[in-house]
Short mmCIF file of C-alpha atoms and ligand atoms in Angstrom, two decimals:
data_model
loop_
_atom_site.label_atom_id
_atom_site.label_comp_id
_atom_site.label_asym_id
_atom_site.label_seq_id
_atom_site.Cartn_x
_atom_site.Cartn_y
_atom_site.Cartn_z
CA MET A 455 -24.88 -144.51 29.46
CA LYS A 456 -21.20 -143.69 29.80
CA TYR A 457 -19.62 -143.21 26.40
CA ILE A 458 -20.44 -140.77 23.60
CA ASP A 459 -21.21 -143.47 21.00
CA GLU A 460 -23.97 -144.79 23.26
CA PHE A 461 -25.75 -141.44 22.75
CA ARG A 462 -25.52 -142.04 18.99
CA ASP A 463 -26.77 -145.63 18.94
CA PRO A 464 -28.80 -146.16 15.73
CA ALA A 465 -30.99 -148.91 17.22
CA LEU A 466 -31.97 -146.71 20.16
CA ALA A 467 -32.60 -143.81 17.76
CA ARG A 468 -34.99 -146.01 15.76
CA THR A 469 -36.76 -147.04 19.00
CA LEU A 470 -37.21 -143.38 19.97
CA ALA A 471 -38.39 -142.52 16.44
CA ALA A 472 -40.99 -145.28 16.65
CA ALA A 473 -42.16 -143.98 20.05
CA ILE A 474 -42.51 -140.42 18.67
CA ALA A 475 -44.43 -141.71 15.64
CA ALA A 476 -46.71 -143.76 17.88
CA GLU A 477 -47.45 -140.90 20.28
CA ALA A 478 -47.75 -137.98 17.82
CA ARG A 479 -51.43 -137.65 17.02
CA PRO A 480 -52.20 -137.51 13.30
CA GLU A 481 -54.84 -134.80 13.74
CA ARG A 482 -52.51 -132.25 15.32
CA ARG A 483 -49.21 -130.50 14.53
CA TYR A 484 -46.20 -130.18 16.83
CA HIS A 485 -44.08 -127.10 16.08
CA LEU A 486 -40.98 -127.34 18.24
CA MET A 487 -38.24 -124.70 18.31
CA GLU A 488 -34.72 -125.69 19.19
CA PHE A 489 -33.38 -122.42 20.56
CA CYS A 490 -29.71 -123.31 20.39
CA GLY A 491 -27.47 -123.48 17.34
CA GLY A 492 -25.77 -126.56 18.79
CA HIS A 493 -29.08 -128.40 18.52
CA THR A 494 -29.64 -127.06 14.98
CA HIS A 495 -26.24 -128.48 14.09
CA ALA A 496 -27.03 -131.88 15.68
CA ILE A 497 -30.46 -132.02 14.00
CA SER A 498 -28.91 -131.46 10.55
CA ARG A 499 -25.85 -133.61 11.16
CA TYR A 500 -27.80 -136.68 12.25
CA GLY A 501 -30.73 -136.22 9.85
CA ILE A 502 -33.23 -136.09 12.70
CA PRO A 503 -36.05 -134.53 10.60
CA ASP A 504 -36.00 -137.68 8.44
CA LEU A 505 -36.79 -139.77 11.53
CA LEU A 506 -39.80 -137.70 12.56
CA PRO A 507 -43.41 -138.02 11.44
CA ALA A 508 -44.68 -135.24 9.15
CA THR A 509 -46.70 -133.81 12.04
CA VAL A 510 -43.56 -132.94 14.04
CA LYS A 511 -41.72 -129.89 12.67
CA MET A 512 -38.46 -128.50 13.99
CA ILE A 513 -38.08 -124.71 13.84
CA HIS A 514 -34.60 -123.26 14.19
CA GLY A 515 -34.16 -120.54 16.82
CA PRO A 516 -31.73 -117.65 17.32
CA GLY A 517 -29.28 -119.38 19.67
CA CYS A 518 -26.15 -119.02 17.56
CA PRO A 519 -23.90 -116.40 19.16
CA VAL A 520 -22.15 -115.43 15.95
CA CYS A 521 -25.42 -115.24 13.96
CA VAL A 522 -27.20 -112.81 16.29
CA LEU A 523 -24.47 -110.16 16.18
CA PRO A 524 -25.84 -107.30 14.11
CA ILE A 525 -23.78 -105.69 11.35
CA GLY A 526 -23.40 -102.51 13.44
CA ARG A 527 -21.45 -104.34 16.15
CA ILE A 528 -19.12 -105.92 13.52
CA ASP A 529 -18.54 -102.41 12.14
CA ASP A 530 -17.72 -101.19 15.66
CA ALA A 531 -15.17 -104.00 16.07
CA VAL A 532 -13.58 -103.17 12.69
CA SER A 533 -13.39 -99.53 13.72
CA ILE A 534 -11.59 -100.46 16.97
CA ALA A 535 -9.22 -102.81 15.11
CA ARG A 536 -8.24 -100.02 12.71
CA GLN A 537 -7.16 -97.64 15.48
CA PRO A 538 -3.37 -97.19 15.77
CA GLY A 539 -1.62 -99.49 18.23
CA VAL A 540 -4.59 -101.84 18.68
CA ILE A 541 -4.52 -105.64 18.55
CA LEU A 542 -8.10 -106.91 18.30
CA CYS A 543 -8.63 -110.60 19.04
CA SER A 544 -11.58 -112.97 19.11
CA TYR A 545 -12.74 -116.48 18.31
CA GLY A 546 -12.25 -117.69 14.72
CA ASP A 547 -15.84 -117.59 13.42
CA VAL A 548 -16.41 -114.01 14.56
CA LEU A 549 -13.59 -112.81 12.35
CA ARG A 550 -15.41 -114.04 9.21
CA VAL A 551 -18.80 -112.36 9.73
CA PRO A 552 -19.35 -109.72 7.05
CA GLY A 553 -20.10 -106.21 8.25
CA SER A 554 -21.00 -103.16 6.15
CA ASP A 555 -19.83 -103.44 2.51
CA ARG A 556 -19.11 -107.09 3.36
CA LEU A 557 -16.03 -105.98 5.33
CA SER A 558 -15.22 -108.64 7.92
CA LEU A 559 -12.49 -108.46 10.54
CA LEU A 560 -10.43 -110.88 8.42
CA LYS A 561 -10.69 -108.50 5.46
CA ALA A 562 -9.72 -105.61 7.76
CA LYS A 563 -6.69 -107.71 8.74
CA ALA A 564 -5.81 -108.16 5.06
CA GLU A 565 -5.95 -104.37 4.75
CA GLY A 566 -3.44 -103.94 7.59
CA ALA A 567 -5.37 -104.03 10.88
CA ASP A 568 -3.81 -106.26 13.57
CA VAL A 569 -6.59 -108.82 14.07
CA ARG A 570 -5.78 -112.15 15.70
CA MET A 571 -7.65 -115.36 16.38
CA VAL A 572 -7.58 -116.69 19.94
CA TYR A 573 -9.00 -119.85 21.50
CA SER A 574 -9.74 -118.43 24.94
CA THR A 575 -9.76 -115.30 27.08
CA THR A 576 -6.50 -116.59 28.60
CA ASP A 577 -4.89 -116.28 25.15
CA ALA A 578 -6.17 -112.70 24.95
CA LEU A 579 -4.70 -111.86 28.36
CA ARG A 580 -1.39 -113.40 27.35
CA LEU A 581 -1.31 -111.20 24.24
CA ALA A 582 -1.73 -108.12 26.45
CA GLU A 583 1.12 -109.24 28.70
CA GLU A 584 3.36 -109.96 25.71
CA HIS A 585 2.64 -106.57 24.08
CA PRO A 586 2.69 -103.94 26.85
CA ASP A 587 3.16 -101.19 24.23
CA ARG A 588 -0.09 -102.12 22.40
CA GLN A 589 -3.79 -101.96 23.36
CA VAL A 590 -5.25 -105.48 23.25
CA VAL A 591 -9.03 -105.65 22.83
CA PHE A 592 -10.93 -108.92 23.19
CA PHE A 593 -14.13 -108.97 21.10
CA ALA A 594 -16.33 -110.94 23.53
CA ILE A 595 -19.45 -112.61 22.15
CA GLY A 596 -21.78 -115.37 23.24
CA PHE A 597 -24.62 -116.42 25.49
CA GLU A 598 -24.36 -117.31 29.18
CA THR A 599 -21.85 -120.11 28.46
CA THR A 600 -19.01 -117.81 27.39
CA THR A 601 -19.73 -114.96 29.82
CA PRO A 602 -18.01 -116.46 32.92
CA PRO A 603 -14.61 -116.83 31.15
CA THR A 604 -14.82 -113.18 30.12
CA ALA A 605 -15.54 -112.23 33.74
CA VAL A 606 -12.52 -114.29 34.83
CA ALA A 607 -10.32 -112.43 32.31
CA ILE A 608 -11.50 -109.02 33.53
CA ARG A 609 -10.84 -109.95 37.15
CA ALA A 610 -7.40 -111.34 36.24
CA ALA A 611 -6.54 -108.17 34.29
CA LYS A 612 -7.45 -106.07 37.33
CA ALA A 613 -5.45 -108.29 39.66
CA LYS A 614 -2.40 -108.06 37.36
CA GLY A 615 -2.85 -104.29 36.93
CA LEU A 616 -2.95 -104.58 33.12
CA GLN A 617 -3.41 -101.12 31.60
CA ASN A 618 -3.53 -102.28 27.98
CA PHE A 619 -6.37 -104.83 28.03
CA SER A 620 -10.06 -104.25 27.41
CA ILE A 621 -13.20 -106.10 26.38
CA PHE A 622 -15.63 -105.17 23.59
CA CYS A 623 -18.58 -106.78 25.33
CA ASN A 624 -21.36 -108.41 23.29
CA HIS A 625 -22.62 -111.03 25.72
CA VAL A 626 -26.34 -111.73 25.32
CA LEU A 627 -29.01 -113.46 27.38
CA THR A 628 -31.08 -116.50 26.41
CA PRO A 629 -34.26 -115.87 28.44
CA ALA A 630 -34.66 -112.36 26.97
CA ALA A 631 -34.44 -113.76 23.43
CA ILE A 632 -37.02 -116.50 24.13
CA GLN A 633 -39.39 -113.92 25.58
CA ASN A 634 -38.89 -111.68 22.53
CA ILE A 635 -39.78 -114.55 20.20
CA LEU A 636 -42.89 -115.40 22.20
CA GLU A 637 -44.00 -111.77 22.26
CA SER A 638 -43.22 -111.03 18.62
CA PRO A 639 -46.24 -110.07 16.50
CA GLU A 640 -45.61 -113.07 14.23
CA VAL A 641 -46.10 -115.48 17.13
CA ARG A 642 -48.70 -113.59 19.15
CA GLU A 643 -51.03 -112.12 16.58
CA LEU A 644 -50.47 -113.41 13.09
CA GLY A 645 -49.77 -116.98 14.06
CA THR A 646 -47.37 -117.32 11.13
CA VAL A 647 -44.84 -118.97 13.42
CA PRO A 648 -46.80 -121.51 15.38
CA LEU A 649 -44.69 -122.52 18.36
CA ASP A 650 -45.87 -125.31 20.61
CA GLY A 651 -42.76 -125.93 22.69
CA PHE A 652 -39.03 -125.41 23.07
CA ILE A 653 -35.96 -127.56 23.28
CA GLY A 654 -33.91 -125.61 25.85
CA PRO A 655 -30.18 -125.07 25.37
CA ALA A 656 -27.63 -127.50 26.78
CA HIS A 657 -24.46 -125.56 27.60
CA VAL A 658 -26.26 -122.34 28.54
CA SER A 659 -28.42 -124.28 30.99
CA THR A 660 -25.39 -125.77 32.73
CA VAL A 661 -24.69 -122.17 33.82
CA ILE A 662 -28.16 -120.67 34.37
CA GLY A 663 -29.96 -123.92 35.30
CA SER A 664 -33.47 -124.86 34.19
CA ARG A 665 -35.25 -122.48 36.60
CA PRO A 666 -35.29 -119.40 34.24
CA TYR A 667 -37.49 -121.32 31.74
CA GLU A 668 -40.23 -121.88 34.32
CA PHE A 669 -41.54 -118.39 33.59
CA PHE A 670 -42.12 -119.21 29.88
CA ALA A 671 -43.76 -122.51 30.62
CA GLU A 672 -46.13 -120.85 33.08
CA GLU A 673 -46.75 -117.44 31.48
CA TYR A 674 -46.94 -118.52 27.82
CA ARG A 675 -48.13 -122.10 28.35
CA LYS A 676 -45.21 -123.49 26.30
CA PRO A 677 -43.41 -126.63 27.49
CA VAL A 678 -39.61 -126.54 27.63
CA VAL A 679 -37.34 -129.58 27.68
CA VAL A 680 -33.66 -128.86 28.32
CA ALA A 681 -31.68 -131.32 26.19
CA GLY A 682 -28.10 -132.42 25.50
CA PHE A 683 -26.47 -132.15 22.09
CA GLU A 684 -26.27 -135.82 21.10
CA PRO A 685 -28.86 -137.24 18.69
CA LEU A 686 -30.50 -139.46 21.31
CA ASP A 687 -30.73 -136.44 23.64
CA VAL A 688 -32.59 -134.50 20.97
CA MET A 689 -34.87 -137.43 20.05
CA GLN A 690 -35.75 -138.03 23.69
CA ALA A 691 -36.48 -134.32 24.20
CA ILE A 692 -38.81 -134.36 21.18
CA LEU A 693 -40.65 -137.37 22.65
CA MET A 694 -40.94 -135.59 26.03
CA LEU A 695 -42.39 -132.47 24.33
CA VAL A 696 -44.87 -134.51 22.28
CA ARG A 697 -46.01 -136.23 25.48
CA GLN A 698 -46.43 -132.93 27.34
CA LEU A 699 -48.45 -131.45 24.48
CA ASN A 700 -50.67 -134.53 24.26
CA GLU A 701 -51.31 -134.34 27.99
CA GLY A 702 -51.97 -130.58 27.88
CA ARG A 703 -49.01 -129.85 30.15
CA SER A 704 -46.54 -126.98 29.88
CA ASP A 705 -43.76 -127.89 32.30
CA VAL A 706 -40.01 -127.44 32.32
CA GLU A 707 -38.39 -130.86 32.09
CA ASN A 708 -34.70 -131.67 32.13
CA GLN A 709 -33.54 -134.34 29.72
CA PHE A 710 -29.89 -133.25 30.21
CA SER A 711 -29.81 -134.14 33.90
CA ARG A 712 -26.26 -135.47 33.57
CA ALA A 713 -25.05 -131.84 33.36
CA VAL A 714 -27.91 -129.44 34.19
CA SER A 715 -29.52 -128.76 37.56
CA ARG A 716 -32.45 -126.51 38.40
CA ASP A 717 -30.19 -123.81 39.87
CA GLY A 718 -27.21 -124.12 37.52
CA ASN A 719 -23.66 -123.12 38.36
CA LEU A 720 -24.01 -120.70 41.27
CA LYS A 721 -20.30 -119.87 41.36
CA ALA A 722 -20.31 -118.83 37.69
CA GLN A 723 -23.51 -116.82 38.21
CA ALA A 724 -21.93 -114.95 41.15
CA LEU A 725 -18.83 -114.17 39.10
CA VAL A 726 -20.91 -112.79 36.23
CA ALA A 727 -23.02 -110.72 38.65
CA GLU A 728 -19.86 -109.21 40.13
CA VAL A 729 -18.45 -108.02 36.81
CA PHE A 730 -21.48 -107.41 34.55
CA GLU A 731 -24.81 -105.63 34.69
CA LEU A 732 -27.82 -105.53 32.34
CA ARG A 733 -27.81 -103.18 29.38
CA PRO A 734 -31.13 -101.34 29.07
CA SER A 735 -31.30 -102.44 25.41
CA PHE A 736 -29.24 -104.25 22.79
CA GLU A 737 -29.70 -104.78 19.07
CA TRP A 738 -29.85 -108.39 17.86
CA ARG A 739 -29.74 -109.53 14.28
CA GLY A 740 -33.21 -110.83 13.50
CA LEU A 741 -34.85 -109.77 16.75
CA GLY A 742 -34.10 -106.02 16.57
CA VAL A 743 -33.62 -103.98 19.74
CA VAL A 744 -34.46 -106.16 22.75
CA PRO A 745 -34.71 -104.57 26.21
CA TYR A 746 -32.48 -105.97 28.96
CA SER A 747 -31.14 -108.68 26.69
CA ALA A 748 -27.37 -108.17 27.00
CA LEU A 749 -24.64 -107.36 29.50
CA ARG A 750 -22.17 -104.51 29.95
CA ILE A 751 -19.21 -104.12 32.27
CA LYS A 752 -19.95 -102.67 35.71
CA ALA A 753 -18.44 -99.35 36.85
CA PRO A 754 -15.77 -100.86 39.17
CA TYR A 755 -14.30 -102.61 36.11
CA ALA A 756 -14.94 -99.70 33.67
CA GLU A 757 -11.24 -99.37 32.82
CA PHE A 758 -11.55 -102.70 30.94
CA ASP A 759 -14.55 -101.61 28.85
CA ALA A 760 -13.44 -101.03 25.24
CA GLU A 761 -16.59 -99.01 24.55
CA ARG A 762 -15.42 -96.44 27.12
CA ARG A 763 -11.82 -96.54 25.91
CA PHE A 764 -12.44 -96.23 22.15
CA ALA A 765 -14.92 -94.21 20.11
CA VAL A 766 -17.06 -96.52 17.96
CA PRO A 767 -19.61 -95.61 15.25
CA GLY A 768 -22.44 -97.34 17.17
CA ARG A 769 -24.72 -97.33 14.12
CA SER A 770 -27.59 -99.66 13.37
CA VAL A 771 -27.08 -101.13 9.89
CA ALA A 772 -29.65 -103.09 7.87
CA ASP A 773 -28.77 -106.59 6.67
CA HIS A 774 -27.87 -107.31 3.04
CA LYS A 775 -31.14 -107.08 1.08
CA GLY A 776 -31.06 -110.61 -0.27
CA CYS A 777 -30.06 -112.23 3.04
CA ALA A 778 -32.84 -113.83 5.06
CA CYS A 779 -30.79 -114.32 8.26
CA GLY A 780 -33.10 -112.06 10.27
CA ALA A 781 -36.21 -114.06 9.35
CA ILE A 782 -34.38 -117.37 9.86
CA LEU A 783 -33.29 -116.33 13.35
CA ARG A 784 -36.92 -115.56 14.24
CA GLY A 785 -38.08 -118.94 12.91
CA LEU A 786 -40.04 -117.27 10.07
CA LYS A 787 -37.99 -118.77 7.25
CA ARG A 788 -35.69 -121.70 6.62
CA PRO A 789 -32.32 -121.53 4.83
CA LEU A 790 -33.91 -123.11 1.74
CA ASP A 791 -36.23 -120.09 1.49
CA CYS A 792 -33.23 -117.82 0.78
CA LYS A 793 -32.48 -117.36 -2.91
CA LEU A 794 -28.77 -116.89 -2.19
CA PHE A 795 -28.42 -120.17 -0.27
CA ALA A 796 -25.75 -122.47 -1.75
CA THR A 797 -25.52 -120.31 -4.88
CA VAL A 798 -24.10 -116.89 -4.08
CA CYS A 799 -23.81 -117.65 -0.36
CA THR A 800 -21.60 -120.52 0.78
CA PRO A 801 -19.38 -121.08 3.84
CA GLU A 802 -16.37 -119.94 1.75
CA ASN A 803 -18.22 -116.79 0.66
CA PRO A 804 -20.81 -116.03 3.35
CA MET A 805 -23.26 -113.22 2.66
CA GLY A 806 -24.79 -113.36 6.14
CA SER A 807 -23.88 -114.52 9.63
CA CYS A 808 -26.00 -117.71 9.51
CA MET A 809 -23.59 -119.17 6.93
CA VAL A 810 -20.47 -118.43 9.00
CA SER A 811 -20.63 -120.40 12.22
CA ALA A 812 -21.17 -124.17 12.30
CA GLU A 813 -24.08 -123.39 14.64
CA GLY A 814 -25.76 -121.19 12.04
CA ALA A 815 -28.79 -122.76 10.36
CA CYS A 816 -27.55 -122.01 6.83
CA ALA A 817 -24.10 -123.48 7.52
CA ALA A 818 -25.67 -126.56 9.12
CA TYR A 819 -27.96 -127.14 6.10
CA TYR A 820 -25.06 -126.59 3.71
CA SER A 821 -22.58 -128.81 5.57
CA TYR A 822 -24.92 -131.77 5.87
CA GLY A 823 -26.41 -131.50 2.41
CA ARG A 824 -29.98 -130.93 3.52
CA PHE A 825 -30.59 -128.85 0.40
CA ARG A 826 -29.64 -131.63 -1.99
CA ASP A 827 -32.84 -133.65 -1.38
CA VAL A 828 -34.87 -130.61 -2.26
CA ALA A 829 -32.97 -129.40 -5.31
S1 SF4 B 2387 -28.02 -118.43 2.82
FE1 SF4 B 2387 -26.62 -116.71 3.20
S2 SF4 B 2387 -27.69 -114.93 2.42
FE2 SF4 B 2387 -29.22 -116.55 2.70
S3 SF4 B 2387 -30.02 -116.28 4.76
FE3 SF4 B 2387 -28.34 -117.72 4.92
S4 SF4 B 2387 -26.57 -116.44 5.41
FE4 SF4 B 2387 -28.14 -115.03 4.62
#
C-alpha cells in the first residue's frame, strides 16, 4: 500500500474484523493494552471497538505525553514562567494542563507571565536569539520521539554560545512505564487489570526500535505487536495479538515494518545518549514515582538545564479529587467511569490532563462521541 486512504479502506477493515471474529475463541478473553495515546485516538476516531467481538477488549495505556505530566511539574513550569525576565515556551497542549488550583500556563500568561506557544525546538532557539536580554526556557515534554529534537536544540545552543536558553526537561521513557504497569499490584496480584498483550507504540518505536520490548515478551510472557496509527494497522495488530495468544506465543512482532526496525534510529539514539542521562526516579501522573523512567541533562550541558538555573518548588501534588486520570492512565478505569466526564470536564474546561491533549483517553472519547451511545 502506498497512500494513506488505502490504510483506511472500509472493505479491508471489514475483512480484518471478520478474521478477528473468526479467530477469537468464544471461551476466552483478550485484554489488549494500546500503550500509546496515538492509538487510543485512532481507536476512538475509527470506532474500532465496534468492529471487535465482545471477547476482545482494548485497554488504554499511559502513552500520552501531556497526560502523564504530574501536577507538580506543571507548578514548577508556572513558577519558572513567573520569574522576572523569563519567556517560557512549549507546545500548545502543555500550556492548557491545569496545575494546582487549576492554574495552567495559559492562565499564568493571562496573569502577566510571558508564556508562548512554539511548534518546535527550533522556534524556541529562535526566540532566545531574538531576545538576548531575556531568559528563554523551553518546557520539554514527551517520550522517545520528541527527545532527539530537544538534544539537537541543546547542542545548537552550545555551538552558538547562547547564554539565555535552557530546557525544563520532562522527557520520559516508554519501556520503564510498561514495566511499571506489568509490575503494579493491580496487574500482578489483584488481577483487576487483566493484560494479555500490548500494541507497541508507532513513533516511539521508530526511534528505539522493537528490540526493547523483547524483555517484556520474554520476562512477563506478554506478546507485543508494534503497530502504525492507521485503522488497518491497529486492526491487523489486534489480529496478530489474538493469533499469538491462541498459539500460546509471547513474541515481539512488527506490524509497522514500513517505519520501524529492530534496532531503531541509531543516530537519534547516539544523540540522546550524548546529551541526556537517566534520572534515578521521576514522578508520573497515574504511575507515581517510577525509577529510571525519565531523562535529565548531562553535566557537560548543565548550563542549559533550567532546573539548575532556576529554583522550582519541586513538590508532589495530588490530582483533583474527582478526576480519575491516574486510574485511567493505569488502565484501571475508562473515561466513562469518571463522574466529571462530559459534564464538568470538557476539552474547553479540562479538569485533568487526559481531557487536554487529543491523545488523552478522555479527549478521544469526548471528540468522537463514544459516550453518547452509553448515555
Ligand atoms: S473526564 Fe476529566 S476529570 Fe474525569 S478523568 Fe478525564 S480528565 Fe479527569
